[in-house]
């Protein structure tokens, strides 16, 4: 596969995943988060799919197409390590959809970032919300969902946010709850 083929396949997967989530996210309250504005293509797709929804954007330095620059009050500017905590203070765990596309060509750097990015974004994710990521993210309460139809395996990563583990245990039928061992 040439780099052009690979680029096109990645763009198609992004669009197919976002389109797949349209009806599901429509049923949820809360803002949408675009993590990594880049050229603004997926931001533009999100605002086309979800007119009227609040979309907050994270970007270290805006260099998007001029038509795709979010309003100042929807932009968390700077390194995500700094801007995610600011967003948590402002928005809390309310996001119906988080789309993150921060990667670079440096696989090792992406892997290292993935380790802290998932738990950091979890603080912004509403229970029952969705996370769509360009890399695998490991968060205990996120359930990986299969790729939407037509999206090759492991091309994009889709998760559903479950209730926190303590709350799930409390909600489970009594017979299925874990008992502390007798001492
Ligand atoms: N989805 C976008 C689009 O459709 O145009 C492309 C996103 S591009 C691949 C990744 C963007 O994330 C870049 O604009 C880069 O500046 C930004 N980025 C990468 N690492 C970042 C970090 N640690 N903090 C903030 N922004 C970052």
mmCIF file of C-alpha atoms in Angstrom, residues 5-111:
data_model
loop_
_atom_site.group_PDB
_atom_site.id
_atom_site.type_symbol
_atom_site.label_atom_id
_atom_site.label_comp_id
_atom_site.label_asym_id
_atom_site.label_seq_id
_atom_site.Cartn_x
_atom_site.Cartn_y
_atom_site.Cartn_z
ATOM 1 C CA UNK A 5 -3.391 4.682 -0.386
ATOM 2 C CA UNK A 6 -2.747 4.688 3.338
ATOM 3 C CA UNK A 7 -3.716 8.376 3.692
ATOM 4 C CA UNK A 8 -6.954 7.853 1.761
ATOM 5 C CA UNK A 9 -7.821 4.757 3.801
ATOM 6 C CA UNK A 10 -7.250 6.701 7.046
ATOM 7 C CA UNK A 11 -9.461 9.580 5.893
ATOM 8 C CA UNK A 12 -12.201 7.167 4.808
ATOM 9 C CA UNK A 13 -12.036 5.374 8.163
ATOM 10 C CA UNK A 14 -12.311 8.689 10.045
ATOM 11 C CA UNK A 15 -15.342 9.752 8.041
ATOM 12 C CA UNK A 16 -17.035 6.333 8.236
ATOM 13 C CA UNK A 17 -16.556 6.178 12.010
ATOM 14 C CA UNK A 18 -17.875 9.713 12.552
ATOM 15 C CA UNK A 19 -20.886 9.036 10.311
ATOM 16 C CA UNK A 20 -21.531 5.757 12.153
ATOM 17 C CA UNK A 21 -21.716 7.644 15.455
ATOM 18 C CA UNK A 22 -24.120 10.329 14.253
ATOM 19 C CA UNK A 23 -27.400 8.729 15.438
ATOM 20 C CA UNK A 24 -25.855 7.427 18.654
ATOM 21 C CA UNK A 25 -24.381 10.779 19.677
ATOM 22 C CA UNK A 26 -27.581 12.596 18.703
ATOM 23 C CA UNK A 27 -29.287 10.712 21.528
ATOM 24 C CA UNK A 28 -26.786 11.922 24.153
ATOM 25 C CA UNK A 29 -26.508 15.312 25.851
ATOM 26 C CA UNK A 30 -23.167 17.046 26.257
ATOM 27 C CA UNK A 31 -20.486 18.681 24.132
ATOM 28 C CA UNK A 32 -18.249 17.100 21.498
ATOM 29 C CA UNK A 33 -14.459 17.322 21.738
ATOM 30 C CA UNK A 34 -12.063 17.436 18.800
ATOM 31 C CA UNK A 35 -8.548 16.721 20.061
ATOM 32 C CA UNK A 36 -6.056 17.808 17.386
ATOM 33 C CA UNK A 37 -7.510 20.380 14.976
ATOM 34 C CA UNK A 38 -4.842 19.999 12.267
ATOM 35 C CA UNK A 39 -6.235 21.254 8.986
ATOM 36 C CA UNK A 40 -9.729 21.278 10.480
ATOM 37 C CA UNK A 41 -11.156 18.597 8.188
ATOM 38 C CA UNK A 42 -12.662 16.379 10.875
ATOM 39 C CA UNK A 43 -13.732 19.439 12.886
ATOM 40 C CA UNK A 44 -15.619 20.638 9.814
ATOM 41 C CA UNK A 45 -17.173 17.195 9.400
ATOM 42 C CA UNK A 46 -18.248 17.157 13.042
ATOM 43 C CA UNK A 47 -19.920 20.562 12.841
ATOM 44 C CA UNK A 48 -21.657 19.494 9.609
ATOM 45 C CA UNK A 49 -22.886 16.249 11.178
ATOM 46 C CA UNK A 50 -23.901 17.880 14.453
ATOM 47 C CA UNK A 51 -25.180 21.403 13.727
ATOM 48 C CA UNK A 52 -25.962 23.364 16.856
ATOM 49 C CA UNK A 53 -23.880 21.158 19.166
ATOM 50 C CA UNK A 54 -21.086 22.650 21.265
ATOM 51 C CA UNK A 55 -17.747 21.463 19.853
ATOM 52 C CA UNK A 56 -14.590 22.182 21.847
ATOM 53 C CA UNK A 57 -11.226 21.873 20.127
ATOM 54 C CA UNK A 58 -7.742 21.148 21.482
ATOM 55 C CA UNK A 59 -4.703 22.246 19.479
ATOM 56 C CA UNK A 60 -1.155 23.301 20.361
ATOM 57 C CA UNK A 61 -0.972 25.863 17.525
ATOM 58 C CA UNK A 62 -3.808 26.669 15.168
ATOM 59 C CA UNK A 63 -2.838 26.264 11.506
ATOM 60 C CA UNK A 64 -6.176 25.148 10.097
ATOM 61 C CA UNK A 65 -7.957 26.209 6.942
ATOM 62 C CA UNK A 66 -9.285 29.722 7.705
ATOM 63 C CA UNK A 67 -12.896 28.500 7.401
ATOM 64 C CA UNK A 68 -12.279 25.818 10.019
ATOM 65 C CA UNK A 69 -10.939 27.799 12.968
ATOM 66 C CA UNK A 70 -13.160 27.360 16.035
ATOM 67 C CA UNK A 71 -14.327 30.398 18.013
ATOM 68 C CA UNK A 72 -11.944 31.457 20.802
ATOM 69 C CA UNK A 73 -14.341 30.380 23.536
ATOM 70 C CA UNK A 74 -14.419 26.836 22.104
ATOM 71 C CA UNK A 75 -10.652 26.477 21.743
ATOM 72 C CA UNK A 76 -8.274 24.951 24.297
ATOM 73 C CA UNK A 77 -4.963 26.192 23.006
ATOM 74 C CA UNK A 78 -1.581 24.708 23.940
ATOM 75 C CA UNK A 79 -0.180 21.288 24.753
ATOM 76 C CA UNK A 80 -2.900 18.809 25.638
ATOM 77 C CA UNK A 81 -1.046 17.912 28.834
ATOM 78 C CA UNK A 82 -1.814 21.478 29.977
ATOM 79 C CA UNK A 83 -5.121 22.093 28.219
ATOM 80 C CA UNK A 84 -6.937 18.877 29.197
ATOM 81 C CA UNK A 85 -6.793 19.715 32.939
ATOM 82 C CA UNK A 86 -8.120 23.217 32.103
ATOM 83 C CA UNK A 87 -10.963 21.611 30.166
ATOM 84 C CA UNK A 88 -11.717 19.224 33.032
ATOM 85 C CA UNK A 89 -12.056 22.214 35.372
ATOM 86 C CA UNK A 90 -14.418 23.941 32.929
ATOM 87 C CA UNK A 91 -16.464 21.077 31.455
ATOM 88 C CA UNK A 92 -16.101 18.110 33.791
ATOM 89 C CA UNK A 93 -16.957 14.611 32.555
ATOM 90 C CA UNK A 94 -19.680 15.692 30.139
ATOM 91 C CA UNK A 95 -18.511 14.915 26.600
ATOM 92 C CA UNK A 96 -20.877 12.832 24.482
ATOM 93 C CA UNK A 97 -18.123 12.259 21.919
ATOM 94 C CA UNK A 98 -14.363 12.668 22.046
ATOM 95 C CA UNK A 99 -12.511 12.378 18.759
ATOM 96 C CA UNK A 100 -8.752 12.337 19.187
ATOM 97 C CA UNK A 101 -6.344 12.480 16.250
ATOM 98 C CA UNK A 102 -3.089 13.696 17.753
ATOM 99 C CA UNK A 103 -0.656 11.285 16.236
ATOM 100 C CA UNK A 104 2.502 11.924 14.340
ATOM 101 C CA UNK A 105 4.618 9.553 12.251
ATOM 102 C CA UNK A 106 6.649 8.708 15.383
ATOM 103 C CA UNK A 107 5.199 5.398 16.546
ATOM 104 C CA UNK A 108 7.147 5.298 19.831
ATOM 105 C CA UNK A 109 6.076 8.853 20.740
ATOM 106 C CA UNK A 110 2.438 7.995 19.920
ATOM 107 C CA UNK A 111 2.590 4.918 22.145
#
